[in-house]
Coordinates of C-alpha atoms and ligand atoms in Angstrom, one line a residue:
M26 CA 16.5 -3.4 11.9
K27 CA 13.4 -3.7 9.9
N28 CA 12.9 -5.0 6.1
S29 CA 11.7 -1.6 5.7
E30 CA 14.7 -0.1 6.6
V31 CA 16.8 -2.8 4.6
A32 CA 15.1 -1.7 1.8
K33 CA 15.3 2.2 2.4
V34 CA 19.3 1.6 2.5
F35 CA 19.2 -0.4 -0.6
Q36 CA 17.2 2.3 -2.5
D37 CA 19.7 5.1 -1.4
I38 CA 22.6 3.1 -2.5
A39 CA 21.3 3.0 -6.1
D40 CA 20.4 6.4 -6.0
L41 CA 24.1 7.2 -5.3
L42 CA 25.7 4.6 -7.7
E43 CA 23.2 5.9 -10.3
L44 CA 24.7 9.5 -9.4
K45 CA 28.1 8.4 -9.4
G46 CA 27.6 7.5 -13.4
E47 CA 27.8 3.4 -12.0
N48 CA 27.1 0.8 -14.4
V49 CA 23.3 -0.1 -14.9
F50 CA 23.5 -3.8 -14.1
K51 CA 24.7 -2.7 -10.8
I52 CA 22.3 -0.2 -9.9
R53 CA 19.6 -2.2 -11.0
A54 CA 20.5 -5.1 -8.5
Y55 CA 19.8 -2.9 -5.8
Q56 CA 16.7 -1.6 -6.9
R57 CA 15.6 -5.1 -7.1
A58 CA 16.7 -6.2 -3.7
A59 CA 14.9 -3.4 -2.2
R60 CA 11.5 -3.7 -3.6
A61 CA 11.9 -7.6 -2.8
I62 CA 13.2 -7.1 0.9
E63 CA 10.5 -4.2 1.7
H64 CA 7.5 -6.7 0.4
Y65 CA 9.4 -9.9 1.9
P66 CA 6.9 -11.4 4.2
K67 CA 9.6 -12.5 6.8
E68 CA 11.5 -10.5 8.8
L69 CA 15.3 -10.8 7.7
K70 CA 16.7 -10.6 11.4
I71 CA 14.9 -13.7 11.8
M72 CA 15.9 -15.4 9.2
I73 CA 19.6 -14.3 9.9
E74 CA 19.2 -15.8 13.5
E75 CA 17.5 -18.8 12.4
G76 CA 20.1 -19.5 9.9
E77 CA 17.9 -19.3 7.0
G78 CA 20.0 -18.2 3.6
L79 CA 18.7 -14.8 2.5
Q80 CA 19.5 -15.5 -1.1
S81 CA 16.1 -17.7 -1.0
I82 CA 14.7 -14.3 -1.2
P83 CA 14.2 -13.2 -5.0
G84 CA 16.3 -10.6 -6.2
V85 CA 19.1 -11.3 -3.7
G86 CA 22.5 -12.5 -4.5
E87 CA 25.5 -13.3 -2.6
A88 CA 27.1 -9.9 -2.2
I89 CA 23.6 -8.5 -1.5
A90 CA 22.9 -10.8 1.5
K91 CA 26.1 -10.2 2.5
K92 CA 25.7 -6.7 3.2
T93 CA 22.3 -7.1 4.3
T94 CA 24.1 -9.8 7.2
E95 CA 26.1 -7.1 8.2
L96 CA 23.5 -4.0 8.2
V97 CA 20.7 -5.8 10.3
T98 CA 23.5 -7.1 12.9
T99 CA 25.3 -4.3 13.3
G100 CA 22.9 -1.5 12.5
K101 CA 25.4 0.0 10.0
L102 CA 27.1 -0.8 6.7
G103 CA 29.9 0.2 5.9
Y104 CA 30.0 0.8 2.1
Y105 CA 26.9 2.3 2.4
E106 CA 28.8 5.0 4.7
N107 CA 31.8 5.3 2.2
L108 CA 29.4 5.7 -0.7
K109 CA 28.0 8.9 1.6
T110 CA 30.9 10.7 2.1
E111 CA 31.7 10.9 -2.0
F112 CA 28.7 13.1 -2.4
P113 CA 26.5 16.5 -0.4
Q114 CA 24.0 15.8 2.2
G115 CA 20.9 16.1 0.6
I116 CA 21.5 14.9 -3.3
V117 CA 18.9 11.9 -2.8
S118 CA 16.4 13.5 -2.1
L119 CA 16.4 15.9 -5.1
L120 CA 17.0 12.8 -7.4
A121 CA 13.4 11.7 -6.2
I122 CA 12.2 14.2 -8.6
P123 CA 10.7 13.7 -12.1
G124 CA 13.4 15.3 -14.3
I125 CA 16.1 15.5 -12.0
G126 CA 18.8 13.8 -12.8
P127 CA 22.3 13.2 -11.5
K128 CA 24.1 16.2 -12.7
T129 CA 21.3 18.6 -12.2
A130 CA 21.0 16.8 -8.4
N131 CA 25.0 17.9 -7.8
K132 CA 24.9 21.6 -9.5
L133 CA 21.6 22.2 -6.9
C134 CA 23.6 20.9 -4.1
S135 CA 27.6 22.3 -4.6
E136 CA 26.1 25.7 -6.5
L137 CA 23.0 26.5 -4.3
R138 CA 23.4 24.4 -1.2
V139 CA 19.9 23.0 -1.9
S140 CA 20.1 19.9 0.0
S141 CA 16.0 18.7 0.5
V142 CA 12.8 19.0 -1.9
D143 CA 11.8 22.1 0.0
G144 CA 14.9 23.7 -0.1
L145 CA 14.6 23.1 -3.8
E146 CA 10.8 24.9 -4.0
R147 CA 12.0 27.8 -2.2
A148 CA 14.7 28.1 -4.3
I149 CA 12.6 28.0 -7.4
N150 CA 10.8 30.4 -5.7
E151 CA 13.3 32.9 -5.1
G152 CA 14.4 32.9 -9.0
W153 CA 18.0 31.1 -8.0
V154 CA 16.8 27.5 -10.0
A155 CA 16.2 29.6 -13.2
E156 CA 19.2 32.0 -13.2
L157 CA 21.5 28.7 -12.3
F158 CA 20.4 27.0 -15.4
R159 CA 19.0 29.7 -17.3
L160 CA 15.8 28.5 -17.8
G161 CA 12.5 30.7 -18.9
D162 CA 9.7 30.7 -16.2
K163 CA 8.0 27.8 -17.7
A164 CA 10.3 25.3 -17.0
A165 CA 11.4 26.6 -13.4
H166 CA 7.3 26.3 -12.9
N167 CA 7.4 22.8 -14.5
M168 CA 9.6 22.0 -11.5
L169 CA 7.7 23.1 -9.0
H170 CA 4.9 21.2 -10.8
Q171 CA 7.1 17.8 -10.3
I172 CA 7.5 18.8 -7.3
R173 CA 4.0 18.6 -6.5
A174 CA 2.9 16.1 -8.1
L175 CA 6.3 14.0 -6.0
R176 CA 4.4 14.9 -2.5
R177 CA 1.0 13.9 -3.9
K178 CA 2.8 10.5 -4.7
D179 CA 3.6 10.2 -1.3
Q180 CA 0.6 10.4 0.0
R181 CA -0.9 7.2 -0.3
I182 CA -4.9 6.8 0.3
P183 CA -6.3 3.8 2.5
I184 CA -8.0 1.5 0.5
G185 CA -10.9 1.6 2.2
E186 CA -11.6 5.3 1.1
A187 CA -10.3 4.9 -2.5
L188 CA -12.1 1.3 -3.5
P189 CA -15.9 3.2 -3.0
V190 CA -14.8 6.1 -5.1
V191 CA -13.6 4.3 -7.9
E192 CA -16.7 2.0 -8.0
E193 CA -19.0 5.1 -7.7
I194 CA -17.0 6.1 -10.9
M195 CA -17.3 2.6 -12.8
V196 CA -20.9 2.3 -12.1
A197 CA -21.4 5.7 -13.2
L198 CA -19.5 4.5 -16.9
S199 CA -21.4 0.8 -16.6
A200 CA -24.2 2.0 -18.5
I201 CA -21.7 3.1 -21.6
P202 CA -23.1 0.8 -24.8
G203 CA -20.3 -0.9 -26.2
L204 CA -18.0 -0.8 -23.0
R205 CA -16.7 -4.3 -22.9
N206 CA -14.0 -4.2 -20.0
L207 CA -13.8 -1.7 -17.3
T208 CA -11.2 -2.5 -14.1
P209 CA -8.5 -0.9 -12.1
A210 CA -5.1 -1.7 -12.7
G211 CA -2.1 -1.1 -10.1
S212 CA -2.0 -1.7 -6.1
L213 CA -5.6 -1.1 -5.9
R214 CA -6.1 -4.7 -7.9
R215 CA -3.7 -6.1 -6.2
F216 CA -5.6 -5.1 -2.7
R217 CA -2.8 -3.1 -1.0
E218 CA -3.7 -1.3 1.9
T219 CA -3.0 2.3 0.8
V220 CA -3.1 3.4 -2.9
G221 CA -1.7 6.2 -4.7
D222 CA -2.9 7.7 -7.8
I223 CA -5.8 5.1 -9.5
D224 CA -5.5 3.6 -13.0
L225 CA -8.7 2.7 -14.6
M226 CA -8.2 0.1 -17.6
G227 CA -11.2 0.0 -20.1
S228 CA -12.0 -1.0 -23.6
A229 CA -14.9 -0.1 -25.5
D230 CA -15.9 0.0 -29.2
N231 CA -16.3 3.5 -29.0
P232 CA -13.6 4.6 -26.3
T233 CA -14.3 8.5 -27.1
E234 CA -17.5 8.3 -25.6
V235 CA -16.1 6.4 -22.6
I236 CA -13.5 9.4 -21.8
D237 CA -15.8 12.0 -22.6
T238 CA -18.1 10.3 -20.0
F239 CA -15.4 10.1 -17.1
V240 CA -13.9 13.8 -17.2
A241 CA -17.7 15.1 -17.2
L242 CA -18.7 13.1 -14.0
P243 CA -20.3 15.5 -10.9
Q244 CA -17.8 14.0 -8.8
M245 CA -14.8 15.1 -10.8
G246 CA -13.1 18.2 -9.7
Q247 CA -9.9 19.1 -11.9
V248 CA -9.9 17.4 -15.2
L249 CA -5.5 17.4 -16.0
A250 CA -6.1 15.3 -19.2
H251 CA -8.8 14.7 -21.6
G252 CA -8.3 12.6 -25.2
S253 CA -9.6 10.4 -27.2
T254 CA -8.2 8.0 -25.4
R255 CA -6.8 9.0 -22.0
G256 CA -7.9 10.7 -19.3
S257 CA -6.9 12.3 -15.9
A258 CA -8.9 13.9 -13.5
I259 CA -8.8 14.5 -9.4
V260 CA -11.4 13.3 -7.5
S261 CA -13.0 15.2 -4.7
G262 CA -11.1 14.3 -1.9
G263 CA -7.9 14.7 -3.7
L264 CA -7.9 11.5 -5.5
Q265 CA -6.5 11.1 -9.3
V266 CA -8.0 9.2 -11.2
D267 CA -6.6 8.1 -14.9
L268 CA -8.5 6.3 -17.5
R269 CA -6.8 4.7 -20.0
M270 CA -9.3 2.8 -22.8
V271 CA -7.5 0.1 -25.3
E272 CA -8.2 -2.0 -28.1
H273 CA -10.3 -5.1 -26.9
H274 CA -7.3 -7.3 -28.5
S275 CA -4.8 -5.9 -26.0
F276 CA -6.7 -5.3 -23.0
G277 CA -5.4 -8.7 -21.2
S278 CA -1.8 -7.7 -21.6
L279 CA -2.4 -3.9 -20.7
L280 CA -4.1 -5.0 -17.8
Q281 CA -1.4 -7.4 -16.9
Y282 CA 1.2 -4.7 -17.2
F283 CA -0.2 -1.7 -15.0
T284 CA -1.5 -4.4 -12.4
G285 CA 2.3 -4.9 -11.5
S286 CA 3.5 -4.7 -9.2
K287 CA 7.0 -3.4 -10.9
Q288 CA 9.0 -6.6 -9.6
H289 CA 6.3 -8.9 -10.2
N290 CA 6.7 -7.7 -14.2
I291 CA 10.4 -8.2 -14.6
S292 CA 10.5 -11.6 -12.8
L293 CA 8.1 -12.5 -15.8
R294 CA 10.1 -11.2 -18.4
E295 CA 13.1 -12.4 -17.1
R296 CA 11.3 -15.8 -18.0
G297 CA 10.1 -14.4 -20.9
R298 CA 13.8 -13.6 -22.1
K299 CA 14.7 -17.5 -21.2
Q300 CA 12.0 -18.5 -23.3
G301 CA 12.8 -16.7 -26.4
L302 CA 9.7 -14.2 -25.6
K303 CA 9.6 -10.2 -25.5
L304 CA 7.3 -8.9 -23.2
S305 CA 5.7 -5.4 -23.1
E306 CA 2.4 -3.6 -22.5
Y307 CA 0.9 -4.7 -25.7
G308 CA 1.9 -8.5 -25.4
I309 CA 4.6 -11.1 -26.5
T310 CA 6.9 -10.9 -29.3
V311 CA 8.2 -14.1 -30.4
V312 CA 11.8 -12.8 -31.0
T313 CA 13.3 -14.9 -33.6
A314 CA 9.8 -14.7 -35.6
D315 CA 9.6 -10.9 -34.8
K316 CA 5.7 -11.6 -34.2
L317 CA 3.5 -9.9 -31.9
E318 CA 0.9 -11.9 -30.1
R319 CA -1.8 -10.0 -28.3
F320 CA -4.1 -10.9 -25.7
S321 CA -7.6 -9.5 -24.8
V322 CA -7.7 -11.4 -21.8
E323 CA -5.1 -11.6 -18.7
E324 CA -5.2 -15.1 -18.1
E325 CA -4.1 -16.1 -21.4
F326 CA -0.8 -14.0 -21.1
Y327 CA 0.1 -16.2 -18.2
H328 CA -0.7 -19.1 -20.2
R329 CA 1.1 -18.3 -22.9
L330 CA 4.7 -18.4 -20.0
G331 CA 3.8 -21.6 -19.4
L332 CA 2.4 -20.7 -15.8
Q333 CA -1.1 -20.9 -13.9
H334 CA -3.0 -17.4 -13.9
I335 CA -1.7 -15.4 -10.7
P336 CA -4.0 -13.9 -8.4
P337 CA -3.6 -10.0 -8.4
E338 CA -2.7 -9.6 -4.7
L339 CA 0.2 -12.5 -5.2
R340 CA 1.9 -10.6 -7.5
E341 CA 4.7 -8.8 -5.8
A342 CA 7.8 -10.7 -6.7
Q343 CA 7.4 -13.5 -3.0
G344 CA 7.8 -16.7 -5.6
E345 CA 4.6 -16.5 -6.9
V346 CA 5.9 -17.3 -10.4
E347 CA 7.9 -20.1 -9.2
K348 CA 4.2 -21.4 -7.9
A349 CA 2.5 -20.8 -11.2
E350 CA 5.3 -22.6 -13.2
Q351 CA 4.7 -25.6 -10.5
R352 CA 1.0 -25.8 -10.9
A353 CA 0.9 -24.8 -7.0
V354 CA -0.8 -20.9 -6.8
P355 CA -3.1 -21.5 -3.7
K356 CA -6.7 -21.5 -4.6
L357 CA -7.1 -18.1 -2.1
V358 CA -9.9 -17.4 0.0
E359 CA -12.5 -15.6 -1.0
L360 CA -15.6 -13.4 0.3
S361 CA -18.0 -16.2 -0.6
D362 CA -16.0 -18.6 1.5
I363 CA -16.6 -16.3 4.5
K364 CA -19.6 -17.9 6.5
G365 CA -20.3 -15.2 9.4
D366 CA -18.6 -12.1 11.1
L367 CA -16.8 -12.8 14.7
H368 CA -16.3 -9.2 15.5
T369 CA -19.1 -6.7 15.9
H370 CA -20.8 -4.2 18.4
T371 CA -24.3 -2.9 18.9
Q372 CA -25.8 -0.2 21.0
W373 CA -25.3 -1.9 23.8
S374 CA -22.0 -0.6 23.8
D375 CA -20.9 1.8 21.5
G376 CA -22.4 0.0 17.8
H377 CA -25.1 2.1 16.2
D378 CA -27.6 -0.6 15.5
S379 CA -29.5 -3.4 17.9
I380 CA -28.0 -7.4 18.1
E381 CA -31.3 -8.3 16.0
E382 CA -30.5 -5.9 13.3
L383 CA -27.1 -6.9 13.1
A384 CA -28.4 -10.8 12.8
L385 CA -30.8 -10.0 10.1
A386 CA -28.1 -7.8 8.1
A387 CA -25.6 -10.8 8.8
K388 CA -28.5 -13.4 7.3
D389 CA -29.1 -11.4 4.2
M390 CA -25.5 -11.7 3.4
G391 CA -25.3 -14.9 3.6
Y392 CA -24.1 -15.5 6.8
Q393 CA -24.5 -18.4 8.8
Y394 CA -23.7 -16.7 12.2
M395 CA -22.2 -13.5 14.1
A396 CA -20.5 -13.3 17.1
I397 CA -21.6 -9.9 19.1
T398 CA -18.2 -8.8 20.9
E399 CA -18.9 -5.6 22.8
H400 CA -16.4 -4.1 24.7
S401 CA -15.7 -4.4 28.3
A402 CA -16.2 -2.0 30.8
G403 CA -12.1 -1.2 31.5
R404 CA -11.0 2.1 31.6
G405 CA -11.5 4.2 28.4
I406 CA -13.7 2.7 26.3
A407 CA -17.4 4.1 26.0
H408 CA -20.0 2.1 27.1
G409 CA -18.3 -1.1 28.0
L410 CA -20.2 -4.0 29.2
S411 CA -20.0 -4.8 33.3
G412 CA -20.1 -8.7 34.4
E413 CA -24.0 -7.8 34.9
R414 CA -25.5 -6.4 32.0
L415 CA -23.0 -9.1 29.6
R416 CA -25.1 -11.6 31.6
N417 CA -28.2 -10.0 30.8
Q418 CA -27.2 -9.4 26.8
V419 CA -26.2 -13.4 27.1
A420 CA -29.8 -14.2 27.8
E421 CA -31.0 -12.0 24.8
I422 CA -29.0 -13.6 22.7
K423 CA -30.5 -17.1 23.9
A424 CA -33.9 -15.3 22.9
L425 CA -33.3 -14.1 20.0
N426 CA -32.2 -17.4 18.6
E427 CA -34.8 -19.3 19.7
R428 CA -36.9 -16.8 17.7
L429 CA -34.8 -16.2 14.4
T430 CA -33.8 -18.6 11.9
G431 CA -31.1 -19.0 9.5
I432 CA -28.7 -17.5 11.0
H433 CA -27.1 -18.1 14.9
V434 CA -26.1 -15.1 17.4
L435 CA -23.2 -16.0 19.1
S436 CA -22.5 -14.7 22.6
G437 CA -18.9 -12.9 23.1
I438 CA -17.0 -10.1 24.1
E439 CA -14.0 -7.8 23.3
V440 CA -11.9 -8.0 26.7
D441 CA -10.0 -5.6 27.5
I442 CA -6.0 -6.7 28.4
R443 CA -5.5 -4.4 31.0
A444 CA -2.3 -2.8 31.0
N445 CA -0.7 -5.3 33.6
G446 CA -1.7 -7.9 31.4
T447 CA -4.8 -9.5 32.8
L448 CA -8.2 -9.2 31.7
D449 CA -11.1 -6.9 32.1
L450 CA -13.9 -9.9 33.1
P451 CA -13.6 -12.8 35.6
H452 CA -13.3 -16.3 34.4
E453 CA -16.8 -17.3 35.8
I454 CA -18.2 -15.0 33.1
L455 CA -16.2 -15.6 30.1
S456 CA -16.4 -19.1 30.6
E457 CA -20.5 -18.7 29.9
L458 CA -19.6 -17.1 26.3
D459 CA -19.5 -18.7 22.7
V460 CA -16.2 -16.6 22.0
V461 CA -13.8 -14.4 23.6
I462 CA -11.7 -11.6 21.8
A463 CA -8.9 -10.4 24.0
A464 CA -7.3 -6.9 22.9
V465 CA -5.3 -3.9 24.1
H466 CA -7.0 -0.5 23.9
S467 CA -5.1 1.5 26.6
A468 CA -1.6 2.0 27.7
M469 CA -0.4 2.2 23.8
Y470 CA 3.0 3.3 24.6
Q471 CA 4.2 0.5 27.1
G472 CA 7.5 -0.9 25.8
E473 CA 8.2 -3.5 23.3
E474 CA 8.9 -6.2 26.2
T475 CA 5.9 -5.2 28.7
M476 CA 3.7 -5.3 25.5
T477 CA 4.6 -8.5 24.3
K478 CA 4.4 -9.8 27.8
R479 CA 1.0 -8.5 28.2
V480 CA -0.7 -10.0 24.7
I481 CA 1.0 -13.1 25.3
G482 CA -0.5 -13.7 29.2
A483 CA -4.1 -12.9 27.3
I484 CA -3.2 -16.1 24.8
E485 CA -2.4 -18.3 27.6
N486 CA -5.6 -17.3 29.3
P487 CA -7.5 -20.4 28.4
D488 CA -10.5 -18.3 28.7
V489 CA -9.5 -15.9 25.6
D490 CA -9.9 -17.4 21.9
I491 CA -8.9 -14.8 19.6
I492 CA -6.4 -11.4 19.9
A493 CA -8.5 -8.6 17.9
H494 CA -6.0 -5.9 16.2
P495 CA -2.8 -7.0 17.4
T496 CA -0.7 -3.9 16.6
C497 CA -3.4 -1.6 16.9
R498 CA -2.2 0.5 14.5
L499 CA -4.6 2.9 12.8
I500 CA -3.1 3.8 9.1
G501 CA -1.9 7.6 8.7
E502 CA -3.1 7.8 11.9
R503 CA -1.6 5.6 14.8
E504 CA 1.5 4.0 14.7
P505 CA 1.5 0.4 15.9
V506 CA 2.6 -0.5 19.5
N507 CA 5.7 -1.9 20.6
I508 CA 5.4 -5.6 20.0
D509 CA 6.9 -8.4 18.9
L510 CA 5.0 -10.2 16.7
E511 CA 7.4 -13.5 16.0
A512 CA 6.9 -14.1 19.8
V513 CA 3.4 -13.6 20.0
F514 CA 2.5 -15.8 17.3
Q515 CA 4.7 -18.7 18.1
A516 CA 2.4 -17.9 21.6
A517 CA -0.3 -18.8 19.9
A518 CA 0.7 -21.8 17.9
K519 CA 1.5 -23.4 21.2
N520 CA -1.7 -22.7 22.7
N521 CA -3.8 -22.9 19.5
K522 CA -4.9 -20.0 19.7
I523 CA -6.7 -17.2 16.4
M524 CA -5.0 -14.1 15.5
E525 CA -7.4 -11.8 14.0
I526 CA -7.3 -9.8 10.6
N527 CA -9.3 -6.9 11.9
A528 CA -11.0 -5.8 8.6
M529 CA -12.0 -2.5 9.1
P530 CA -10.0 -0.6 6.7
D531 CA -7.7 2.2 8.7
R532 CA -7.0 -0.7 11.1
L533 CA -5.9 -3.9 8.8
D534 CA -4.5 -5.7 11.8
L535 CA -2.7 -7.8 11.4
K536 CA -1.0 -6.9 7.6
D537 CA -0.6 -9.1 4.9
I538 CA 3.2 -9.2 5.5
H539 CA 2.3 -10.2 9.7
A540 CA -0.9 -12.6 8.8
C541 CA 1.8 -14.3 6.1
R542 CA 4.1 -14.7 8.5
A543 CA 1.3 -16.0 11.1
R544 CA -0.2 -18.5 8.7
D545 CA 3.7 -19.6 8.2
L546 CA 4.2 -20.2 11.6
G547 CA 0.7 -22.4 11.5
V548 CA -1.6 -20.0 13.5
K549 CA -5.2 -19.9 12.7
L550 CA -6.2 -16.6 11.4
A551 CA -10.1 -15.0 11.9
I552 CA -11.7 -12.1 10.1
G553 CA -13.6 -10.0 11.8
T554 CA -15.0 -6.2 10.8
D555 CA -15.2 -4.7 14.1
A556 CA -18.4 -3.5 12.8
H557 CA -20.4 -0.6 14.6
S558 CA -23.5 -0.7 12.0
I559 CA -24.8 -2.4 9.8
A560 CA -22.9 -0.8 6.9
H561 CA -19.8 -1.8 8.6
L562 CA -20.5 -5.3 7.8
G563 CA -18.9 -4.8 4.1
F564 CA -15.6 -4.1 5.5
M565 CA -15.5 -8.2 5.6
R566 CA -13.9 -7.8 1.7
F567 CA -10.9 -5.4 3.0
G568 CA -10.2 -8.1 5.7
V569 CA -10.6 -10.9 2.7
G570 CA -8.0 -8.8 0.8
V571 CA -5.6 -9.0 3.2
A572 CA -5.8 -12.9 3.8
R573 CA -5.4 -12.9 0.1
R574 CA -2.5 -11.0 0.2
A575 CA -1.3 -13.2 3.2
W576 CA -1.5 -16.3 0.5
C577 CA -4.4 -17.6 2.9
E578 CA -6.5 -20.8 1.6
P579 CA -10.2 -21.0 3.3
H580 CA -8.9 -23.6 5.9
H581 CA -6.3 -21.1 7.5
I582 CA -9.4 -18.8 7.9
L583 CA -11.8 -19.6 11.2
N584 CA -14.8 -18.1 10.1
T585 CA -14.7 -20.3 6.8
L586 CA -16.0 -22.6 8.8
P587 CA -19.9 -24.0 8.6
L588 CA -21.7 -23.3 12.8
A589 CA -21.0 -26.5 14.2
E590 CA -17.3 -27.0 13.2
L591 CA -16.6 -23.4 14.3
L592 CA -17.8 -24.3 17.7
A593 CA -16.1 -27.4 18.0
V594 CA -13.0 -25.3 17.1
L595 CA -14.1 -22.8 20.2
N596 CA -14.7 -25.6 22.2
R597 CA -16.4 -23.4 25.1
N598 CA -17.0 -26.1 27.6
R599 CA -13.5 -26.5 28.8
Ligands
ZN20 ZN1 -10.9 -2.8 19.9
ZN21 ZN1 -14.1 -3.9 18.3

């Protein structure tokens, strides 16, 4: 059972307890546990197998730890099964709709036999709901509106699509005189791989002017709200952006509050309570003096709580508050630490630009090196390189390196790991290259055991340096392959092999929690953009975002090394 599945059960339990009118502390305990488990970087299954106490997870107490163990080891939880029998089926899904409380949900289920959100929508349209509750048309229509909002909320957009849209808006607003702050909050600022609605926060001498400009931007479609300090609109493409203007002197605490995560903020509030401080979006109140302190800068908000500033990417309630208290927040890797790109394609295979064009662009980005890693000629990949063409490319790269200054091109390959686990190119050719990436591109529907063996086979092959996009997922399009990543990481650690964080925004593979686990096990990571054109080199920041969410420091990332050290690690003359 995966962590996300366990989290879902606890969230359901919280909802059912709410229906039952149970004690609010009990309900909150399950909600907290659900959120903590959902984002926990280590698989519960492994923790249990290794005898590691589940209570080390923030928000998981003794009772929930016991239930978790039952759930993970048997796949079922007696308590949950019993609880479910007390209610009509489908009732939990109705509770997710804002404005529908336990009483309404119960009535919808028992009297209209509605058991899903779709069913409710039908019942509203057919007039049954209005009749049951003696509602006017407007109230029933509002319920429909809430259903639509809920559906939109579920549609999360990859960060790679959302961030450029938001940046365009920010550039357009940046010219307004008197604008002092403007930054995204929420999951976008925390760099989650997908985001829902976007919250932008700002402060300005004349906030109304900023809001007026915002709602009138050419990229805005439907305007949902237009006030003096708040504006909300749907950008073409469907992304909802809310802009909230606040007072300069409160900007820091408001930004902190709206950045979240919810669970992180709960941890901070608990900490504050012990210090006699009450936290809110407006600042910190010393309870005994009933005095509100405001914060224009977010850092100071954390300092007031006796904490180091915590980078947004770490605010997921995974021990970051404790680390901040001990002054032990890691110095996370930054984009400027990256010395080169280790995964690129050119016109030689399915890329858009020439080696030289790509190399010069990399030099402009301040890189010391870049690796050319075309596809091999295996089945299913366009224009893959045969051994002979690869040798020609190596010669071209050699000549190019003699001509170019300030950037070194590494010759490499993204060799296909065949369905049977062998590589697509022989040792004689792979051994002539500076770097060898291996990856799965076909037969993705193999069972877990076969797939795991297949990838571990590549890891154990002395010619291989890096495993690219280890789960092959495409966000929102293709599920990850069946693979035992724990076993893969252990093999990588043992064989000193590197796992990739593929920075393509629709891949982000490894994802944050997996990269975190690999790092925990001592596996070195490489961030590669998988660029198929010069523009794609800019994807590096998305990979760095994943690495930061995985608590990576520069020394965890291979391509923060200067060229000479990188070559020493790759140690290709074996
Ligand atoms: Zn690939
Ligand atoms: Zn590639």
